[in-house]
Short mmCIF file of C-alpha atoms and ligand atoms in Angstrom, two decimals:
data_model
loop_
_atom_site.label_atom_id
_atom_site.label_comp_id
_atom_site.label_asym_id
_atom_site.label_seq_id
_atom_site.Cartn_x
_atom_site.Cartn_y
_atom_site.Cartn_z
CA MET G 1 -19.04 0.38 -1.04
CA LYS G 2 -22.76 0.62 -0.47
CA THR G 3 -23.47 -2.94 -1.58
CA SER G 4 -25.30 -5.49 0.54
CA LYS G 5 -21.99 -7.33 1.04
CA THR G 6 -20.54 -4.45 2.99
CA THR G 7 -23.50 -3.46 5.13
CA SER G 8 -21.98 -5.34 8.06
CA LEU G 9 -18.88 -3.15 8.01
CA PRO G 10 -18.37 -1.22 11.26
CA TRP G 11 -18.83 2.26 9.80
CA ASN G 12 -20.63 3.51 12.90
CA GLU G 13 -18.01 2.17 15.28
CA ALA G 14 -15.30 3.78 13.15
CA LEU G 15 -17.11 7.12 13.11
CA ARG G 16 -17.62 6.94 16.85
CA ALA G 17 -13.92 6.23 17.42
CA LEU G 18 -12.97 9.20 15.21
CA GLN G 19 -15.35 11.49 17.05
CA GLN G 20 -14.35 10.32 20.53
CA GLY G 21 -10.55 10.32 20.15
CA ARG G 22 -9.17 13.67 21.36
CA SER G 23 -5.47 12.97 20.70
CA PRO G 24 -5.16 10.42 17.92
CA LEU G 25 -1.89 8.90 16.74
CA VAL G 26 -2.22 8.01 13.06
CA ILE G 27 0.24 5.48 11.59
CA THR G 28 0.79 4.28 8.05
CA HIS G 29 2.98 1.44 6.84
CA ARG G 30 6.77 1.47 6.59
CA SER G 31 8.23 1.96 3.09
CA PRO G 32 5.18 4.11 2.37
CA ASP G 33 3.60 4.16 -1.09
CA GLY G 34 1.15 6.72 -2.48
CA ASP G 35 -1.86 5.20 -0.74
CA ALA G 36 0.01 5.08 2.57
CA VAL G 37 1.05 8.75 2.41
CA GLY G 38 -2.22 9.91 0.83
CA SER G 39 -4.34 8.20 3.45
CA LEU G 40 -2.14 9.41 6.32
CA LEU G 41 -2.33 13.06 5.22
CA ALA G 42 -6.03 12.81 4.32
CA MET G 43 -6.81 11.38 7.76
CA GLY G 44 -4.79 14.24 9.27
CA LEU G 45 -6.92 16.79 7.40
CA LEU G 46 -10.15 14.99 8.34
CA LEU G 47 -9.20 14.96 12.04
CA LYS G 48 -8.20 18.63 11.94
CA ALA G 49 -11.58 19.42 10.38
CA LEU G 50 -13.12 17.67 13.42
CA GLY G 51 -11.10 19.94 15.71
CA ARG G 52 -8.46 17.38 16.70
CA ARG G 53 -4.67 17.74 16.74
CA PRO G 54 -3.50 14.44 15.31
CA THR G 55 0.07 13.15 15.26
CA LEU G 56 0.94 11.59 11.89
CA ALA G 57 3.66 8.93 11.94
CA CYS G 58 5.54 6.67 9.57
CA GLN G 59 8.73 4.72 10.26
CA ASP G 60 10.29 5.72 6.91
CA PRO G 61 10.44 9.17 5.29
CA VAL G 62 7.84 10.33 2.79
CA PRO G 63 9.43 9.62 -0.63
CA THR G 64 10.31 12.81 -2.51
CA ARG G 65 7.92 11.88 -5.32
CA PHE G 66 5.08 12.66 -2.88
CA HIS G 67 6.41 16.02 -1.78
CA TYR G 68 3.68 17.73 -3.80
CA LEU G 69 1.26 16.54 -1.11
CA PRO G 70 0.15 19.21 1.37
CA HIS G 71 1.53 18.92 4.91
CA HIS G 72 3.91 16.04 4.09
CA GLN G 73 6.49 17.79 6.34
CA GLU G 74 4.25 17.09 9.34
CA VAL G 75 4.85 13.33 9.22
CA VAL G 76 7.17 12.21 12.03
CA SER G 77 9.30 9.07 12.24
CA GLU G 78 9.71 9.27 16.05
CA VAL G 79 6.53 9.42 18.08
CA PRO G 80 6.79 12.42 20.43
CA GLU G 81 6.08 12.38 24.15
CA GLY G 82 2.48 13.02 25.07
CA SER G 83 -0.58 10.99 25.79
CA PHE G 84 -2.68 9.55 23.00
CA ASP G 85 -6.16 8.13 23.40
CA LEU G 86 -6.59 6.45 20.00
CA VAL G 87 -4.34 4.77 17.43
CA ILE G 88 -5.43 4.71 13.79
CA SER G 89 -3.63 2.30 11.48
CA LEU G 90 -3.89 2.99 7.73
CA ASP G 91 -3.17 0.68 4.77
CA CYS G 92 -1.53 -1.90 7.09
CA SER G 93 -2.52 -5.56 6.82
CA ASP G 94 -0.97 -6.48 10.17
CA ARG G 95 0.40 -4.78 13.26
CA GLU G 96 3.98 -5.39 12.20
CA ARG G 97 3.52 -3.26 9.05
CA MET G 98 3.36 -0.17 11.27
CA GLY G 99 7.04 -0.75 12.02
CA GLN G 100 8.91 0.90 14.87
CA VAL G 101 6.47 3.78 15.33
CA TYR G 102 4.04 1.32 16.90
CA ASP G 103 5.58 0.90 20.34
CA ALA G 104 3.41 -1.81 21.88
CA ASP G 105 4.56 -1.09 25.46
CA ARG G 106 3.17 2.39 25.15
CA LEU G 107 0.22 1.92 22.79
CA ALA G 108 -1.19 -1.61 23.18
CA SER G 109 -3.72 -0.56 25.83
CA LEU G 110 -5.31 2.08 23.54
CA PRO G 111 -8.21 1.50 21.17
CA LEU G 112 -6.92 0.76 17.67
CA LEU G 113 -8.91 1.68 14.57
CA ASN G 114 -7.67 -0.46 11.65
CA ILE G 115 -8.62 1.04 8.28
CA ASP G 116 -7.41 -1.01 5.32
CA HIS G 117 -8.27 -2.71 2.03
CA HIS G 118 -5.91 -5.72 1.97
CA VAL G 119 -7.66 -9.07 1.59
CA THR G 120 -5.00 -10.53 3.92
CA ASN G 121 -5.77 -8.07 6.78
CA LEU G 122 -5.48 -9.85 10.14
CA ASN G 123 -8.20 -7.71 11.81
CA PHE G 124 -5.76 -6.72 14.53
CA GLY G 125 -7.68 -3.61 15.66
CA THR G 126 -10.37 -2.92 18.22
CA VAL G 127 -12.44 -1.69 15.27
CA ASN G 128 -11.61 -3.20 11.89
CA LEU G 129 -12.85 -1.15 8.95
CA VAL G 130 -11.39 -3.52 6.35
CA VAL G 131 -12.88 -3.22 2.86
CA PRO G 132 -11.11 -5.54 0.38
CA THR G 133 -13.35 -4.30 -2.46
CA ALA G 134 -11.99 -0.77 -2.04
CA ALA G 135 -9.31 0.09 -4.60
CA SER G 136 -7.33 2.08 -2.02
CA THR G 137 -7.38 2.96 1.66
CA THR G 138 -8.10 6.54 0.57
CA GLN G 139 -11.36 5.29 -0.99
CA ILE G 140 -12.47 4.18 2.49
CA ILE G 141 -11.40 7.54 3.95
CA TYR G 142 -13.40 9.29 1.21
CA GLU G 143 -16.48 7.45 2.49
CA LEU G 144 -15.70 8.60 6.07
CA VAL G 145 -15.29 12.18 4.82
CA GLN G 146 -18.75 11.95 3.21
CA ARG G 147 -20.37 10.45 6.28
CA LEU G 148 -18.83 13.14 8.51
CA SER G 149 -19.80 15.92 6.05
CA VAL G 150 -16.23 17.22 6.02
CA PRO G 151 -15.84 19.70 3.10
CA LEU G 152 -13.75 18.39 0.20
CA ASP G 153 -11.15 21.09 -0.42
CA VAL G 154 -8.16 20.93 -2.76
CA PRO G 155 -5.62 19.55 -0.22
CA LEU G 156 -7.98 16.79 0.96
CA ALA G 157 -9.03 15.88 -2.60
CA THR G 158 -5.35 15.75 -3.66
CA CYS G 159 -4.42 13.34 -0.84
CA LEU G 160 -7.44 11.10 -1.52
CA LEU G 161 -6.90 10.99 -5.29
CA THR G 162 -3.20 10.18 -4.81
CA GLY G 163 -4.07 6.90 -3.08
CA LEU G 164 -6.62 5.98 -5.73
CA VAL G 165 -4.31 6.79 -8.63
CA THR G 166 -1.18 5.10 -7.27
CA ASP G 167 -2.83 1.88 -6.02
CA THR G 168 -4.72 1.45 -9.34
CA LEU G 169 -1.71 2.41 -11.51
CA ALA G 170 -3.85 5.26 -12.86
CA PHE G 171 -7.11 3.28 -13.08
CA ARG G 172 -5.56 0.31 -14.90
CA THR G 173 -6.13 -2.46 -12.32
CA ALA G 174 -8.96 -5.00 -12.34
CA ASN G 175 -10.57 -3.57 -9.18
CA VAL G 176 -11.50 -0.24 -10.83
CA THR G 177 -15.28 0.02 -10.82
CA PRO G 178 -17.67 2.75 -11.99
CA GLN G 179 -17.83 3.83 -8.35
CA VAL G 180 -14.06 4.34 -8.25
CA MET G 181 -14.31 6.50 -11.37
CA GLU G 182 -17.18 8.47 -9.84
CA ILE G 183 -15.17 9.18 -6.70
CA ALA G 184 -12.16 10.18 -8.82
CA LEU G 185 -14.35 12.54 -10.83
CA ARG G 186 -15.63 14.19 -7.65
CA LEU G 187 -12.08 14.60 -6.37
CA ILE G 188 -10.98 16.16 -9.66
CA ARG G 189 -14.01 18.47 -9.57
CA ALA G 190 -12.98 19.45 -6.02
CA GLY G 191 -9.69 20.65 -7.48
CA ALA G 192 -7.23 17.72 -7.34
CA SER G 193 -4.86 17.73 -10.33
CA LEU G 194 -4.98 14.30 -11.96
CA TYR G 195 -2.06 15.26 -14.21
CA THR G 196 0.21 16.23 -11.30
CA ILE G 197 -0.66 13.11 -9.36
CA VAL G 198 -0.09 10.75 -12.31
CA GLN G 199 3.15 12.45 -13.31
CA ARG G 200 4.74 12.99 -9.92
CA GLY G 201 3.23 10.11 -7.98
CA LEU G 202 3.48 7.42 -10.64
CA VAL G 203 5.42 8.21 -13.82
CA GLU G 204 8.46 10.42 -13.16
CA GLN G 205 11.62 8.65 -12.06
CA PRO G 206 15.25 9.73 -11.86
CA LEU G 207 17.59 8.42 -14.57
CA SER G 208 19.22 6.21 -11.93
CA ALA G 209 15.92 4.31 -11.66
CA LEU G 210 16.10 3.47 -15.36
CA ARG G 211 19.65 2.20 -14.85
CA LEU G 212 18.49 0.01 -11.97
CA LEU G 213 15.60 -1.25 -14.10
CA ALA G 214 18.03 -2.15 -16.88
CA VAL G 215 20.14 -4.19 -14.45
CA GLY G 216 17.04 -5.91 -13.09
CA LEU G 217 15.71 -6.74 -16.57
CA SER G 218 19.09 -8.14 -17.58
CA ARG G 219 18.81 -10.63 -14.70
CA MET G 220 15.29 -11.78 -15.59
CA GLN G 221 14.72 -15.52 -15.25
CA VAL G 222 11.77 -17.24 -16.88
CA GLU G 223 10.36 -20.67 -16.21
CA GLY G 224 7.11 -21.35 -18.05
CA HIS G 225 4.61 -18.70 -16.94
CA LEU G 226 6.76 -17.62 -13.98
CA ALA G 227 9.33 -14.79 -14.14
CA TRP G 228 11.60 -13.39 -11.46
CA SER G 229 14.60 -11.16 -10.99
CA GLU G 230 16.65 -9.61 -8.23
CA VAL G 231 18.06 -6.27 -7.15
CA ARG G 232 21.22 -6.35 -5.04
CA LEU G 233 22.49 -3.67 -2.68
CA ALA G 234 25.53 -3.32 -4.94
CA ASP G 235 23.20 -2.47 -7.86
CA ARG G 236 21.87 0.52 -5.96
CA GLU G 237 25.40 1.74 -5.40
CA ALA G 238 26.46 1.14 -8.98
CA THR G 239 23.43 2.94 -10.45
CA GLY G 240 23.17 5.64 -7.77
CA TYR G 241 19.49 4.86 -7.21
CA GLN G 242 18.53 6.24 -3.79
CA GLY G 243 14.98 4.91 -3.39
CA ASP G 244 14.21 1.53 -1.87
CA SER G 245 11.70 0.48 -4.53
CA ASP G 246 12.40 -1.88 -7.42
CA ALA G 247 12.07 1.07 -9.86
CA GLY G 248 9.05 -0.62 -11.46
CA LEU G 249 10.82 -3.89 -12.26
CA VAL G 250 8.13 -6.32 -11.08
CA GLY G 251 5.51 -4.37 -13.03
CA ARG G 252 7.56 -4.83 -16.19
CA LEU G 253 7.90 -8.58 -15.58
CA ILE G 254 4.14 -9.10 -15.13
CA SER G 255 3.45 -6.97 -18.22
CA ALA G 256 4.79 -9.79 -20.44
CA GLU G 257 1.77 -11.56 -21.89
CA GLU G 258 3.34 -15.00 -21.33
CA ILE G 259 3.83 -14.36 -17.60
CA ARG G 260 1.16 -15.19 -15.00
CA ILE G 261 3.18 -14.72 -11.80
CA ALA G 262 6.24 -12.50 -11.31
CA ALA G 263 8.50 -11.75 -8.37
CA VAL G 264 11.39 -9.44 -7.59
CA PHE G 265 13.80 -10.21 -4.76
CA LYS G 266 15.29 -7.02 -3.32
CA GLU G 267 18.30 -7.21 -1.05
CA VAL G 268 17.84 -4.55 1.65
CA LYS G 269 19.82 -3.44 4.70
CA ASP G 270 20.31 -5.57 7.82
CA GLY G 271 20.50 -8.89 5.99
CA ARG G 272 16.91 -8.92 4.84
CA VAL G 273 15.22 -9.49 1.50
CA GLU G 274 11.97 -7.86 0.42
CA ILE G 275 9.93 -9.75 -2.12
CA SER G 276 7.45 -8.05 -4.47
CA MET G 277 4.98 -10.39 -6.15
CA ARG G 278 2.50 -9.76 -8.95
CA ALA G 279 -0.20 -11.91 -10.58
CA ALA G 280 -2.02 -11.58 -13.88
CA PRO G 281 -5.85 -11.36 -13.70
CA GLY G 282 -7.26 -14.72 -12.56
CA TYR G 283 -4.15 -15.54 -10.50
CA ASP G 284 -3.45 -14.71 -6.86
CA VAL G 285 -0.19 -14.12 -4.99
CA SER G 286 -1.68 -12.88 -1.71
CA GLY G 287 -1.83 -16.41 -0.24
CA VAL G 288 1.89 -17.04 -0.75
CA ALA G 289 2.75 -13.62 0.73
CA LEU G 290 0.54 -14.29 3.76
CA ARG G 291 2.14 -17.71 4.36
CA LEU G 292 5.53 -15.99 4.43
CA GLY G 293 4.41 -13.47 7.04
CA GLY G 294 3.57 -10.70 4.56
CA GLY G 295 0.36 -9.76 2.84
CA GLY G 296 -1.26 -7.87 0.02
CA HIS G 297 -3.89 -8.15 -2.69
CA PRO G 298 -4.55 -10.99 -5.17
CA ALA G 299 -2.68 -9.11 -7.92
CA ALA G 300 0.08 -7.48 -5.82
CA ALA G 301 1.56 -8.75 -2.60
CA GLY G 302 4.82 -8.89 -0.73
CA CYS G 303 6.79 -10.05 2.27
CA THR G 304 10.14 -9.55 3.98
CA LEU G 305 12.46 -12.43 4.90
CA ASN G 306 15.66 -12.58 6.91
CA GLY G 307 18.71 -14.06 5.20
CA SER G 308 20.41 -13.97 1.83
CA LEU G 309 18.97 -13.49 -1.64
CA GLU G 310 19.75 -17.13 -2.44
CA ALA G 311 17.95 -18.34 0.69
CA ALA G 312 14.92 -16.16 -0.13
CA LYS G 313 14.70 -17.50 -3.67
CA ALA G 314 15.05 -21.08 -2.41
CA ARG G 315 12.14 -20.51 -0.04
CA VAL G 316 9.78 -18.46 -2.20
CA LEU G 317 10.16 -19.86 -5.74
CA PRO G 318 8.84 -23.35 -4.87
CA LEU G 319 5.75 -21.75 -3.29
CA LEU G 320 5.18 -19.59 -6.38
CA ARG G 321 5.63 -22.61 -8.68
CA ALA G 322 3.10 -24.56 -6.61
CA ALA G 323 0.61 -21.66 -6.53
CA LEU G 324 0.92 -21.24 -10.29
CA ALA G 325 0.41 -24.96 -10.95
CA GLU G 326 -2.58 -25.09 -8.63
CA GLN G 327 -4.19 -21.96 -10.06
CA GLU G 328 -3.61 -23.11 -13.64
CA ASP G 329 -5.30 -26.42 -12.79
CA GLY G 330 -8.19 -24.53 -11.23
CA ARG G 331 -8.59 -22.43 -14.35
CA HIS G 332 -8.55 -25.48 -16.65
CA SER G 333 -11.21 -27.25 -14.62
CA GLU G 334 -13.45 -24.17 -14.89
CA HIS G 335 -13.52 -24.43 -18.69
P1 AMP C 401 5.02 -3.81 -3.40
O1 AMP C 401 5.45 -5.01 -4.17
O2 AMP C 401 6.02 -3.35 -2.40
O3 AMP C 401 4.50 -2.73 -4.30
O4 AMP C 401 3.76 -4.28 -2.53
C1 AMP C 401 2.65 -4.85 -3.13
C2 AMP C 401 1.58 -5.11 -2.10
O5 AMP C 401 2.02 -6.03 -1.12
C3 AMP C 401 1.14 -3.88 -1.34
O6 AMP C 401 -0.26 -3.95 -1.18
C4 AMP C 401 1.81 -4.00 -0.01
O7 AMP C 401 1.03 -3.43 1.01
C5 AMP C 401 1.94 -5.50 0.19
N1 AMP C 401 3.19 -5.80 0.88
C6 AMP C 401 4.43 -5.63 0.40
N2 AMP C 401 5.36 -6.00 1.32
C7 AMP C 401 4.67 -6.42 2.40
C8 AMP C 401 5.05 -6.92 3.69
N3 AMP C 401 6.33 -7.08 4.05
N4 AMP C 401 4.05 -7.24 4.55
C9 AMP C 401 2.77 -7.09 4.20
N5 AMP C 401 2.35 -6.63 3.03
C10 AMP C 401 3.28 -6.30 2.12
MN1 MN C 402 0.29 0.63 0.61
MN1 MN C 403 -3.30 0.53 -0.42
#
């Protein structure tokens, strides 16, 4: 992150906010993934090292796969009474991603430090430490840890490495640079267990997840270089899968060498549909997600729509077809 491109990033403003806030409220995104939980707990440890007593909040519970992370029990889904003087948002591309724990009536007048790596980030904070070249939000927090000379102990290294490992699918994504590997090496040297993080945070799944995956794969639709599938609420009941993820389905669709863009439509509670999108290297789904009120990275993005599965497909598939056609044209004209 020490390239000339990033010298204009507000590192000093972010450090000042961290040092000035006495009672920070730290929030990560709803439906938290490994980077969300890892960055929330790492920020908690960093603030405690600075002598603060942070409140760590997330609308949805920490998934059991991350229960190896130290202090995960401290994350609350209801913000307690008390006065805060700083809000820190982690791994959220817009204010809405913080979900119900961000109560605007109570918090909108406070300074908001937005720390994130999504290219679609709306810069909704008072200070926006947004680094799209970072492979994870924990990579940005690692840099803050260095700049604040906070000692890297095993719990902190474990939280930081969890974000790096899960957002890069164990260092397999196109944004993994030598610098990412160097940071990972330092975190492993500090005592983080790469094996535990890869196994528990990324690989292990209950049998019910495999059953859900089988159902999802059986519904795969392919049209040229585009693939999609869906997961219905009834499928979760039938397979007994408790989580709210797609059990890795969209990752399997994009792994097909013929496929450039893939999407999974997940029916969720309250008449909404969550859409997970993936793009092969050289393609970009973040623009479509942003247009639909969501966000993400070029290779992995998502959004949530109200209405039925059929309505969601009718809205999203034409946009994905158009993005694919446009991006294929762009690639041909480059050669
Ligand atoms: P997922 O498909 O859930 O693994 O998400 C892939 C990427 O898209 C992640 O970087 C998410 O942060 C982002 N994303 C997913 N859903 C949303 C949403 N509703 N709003 C904004 N970003 C999202
Ligand atoms: Mn995330
Ligand atoms: Mn992330």
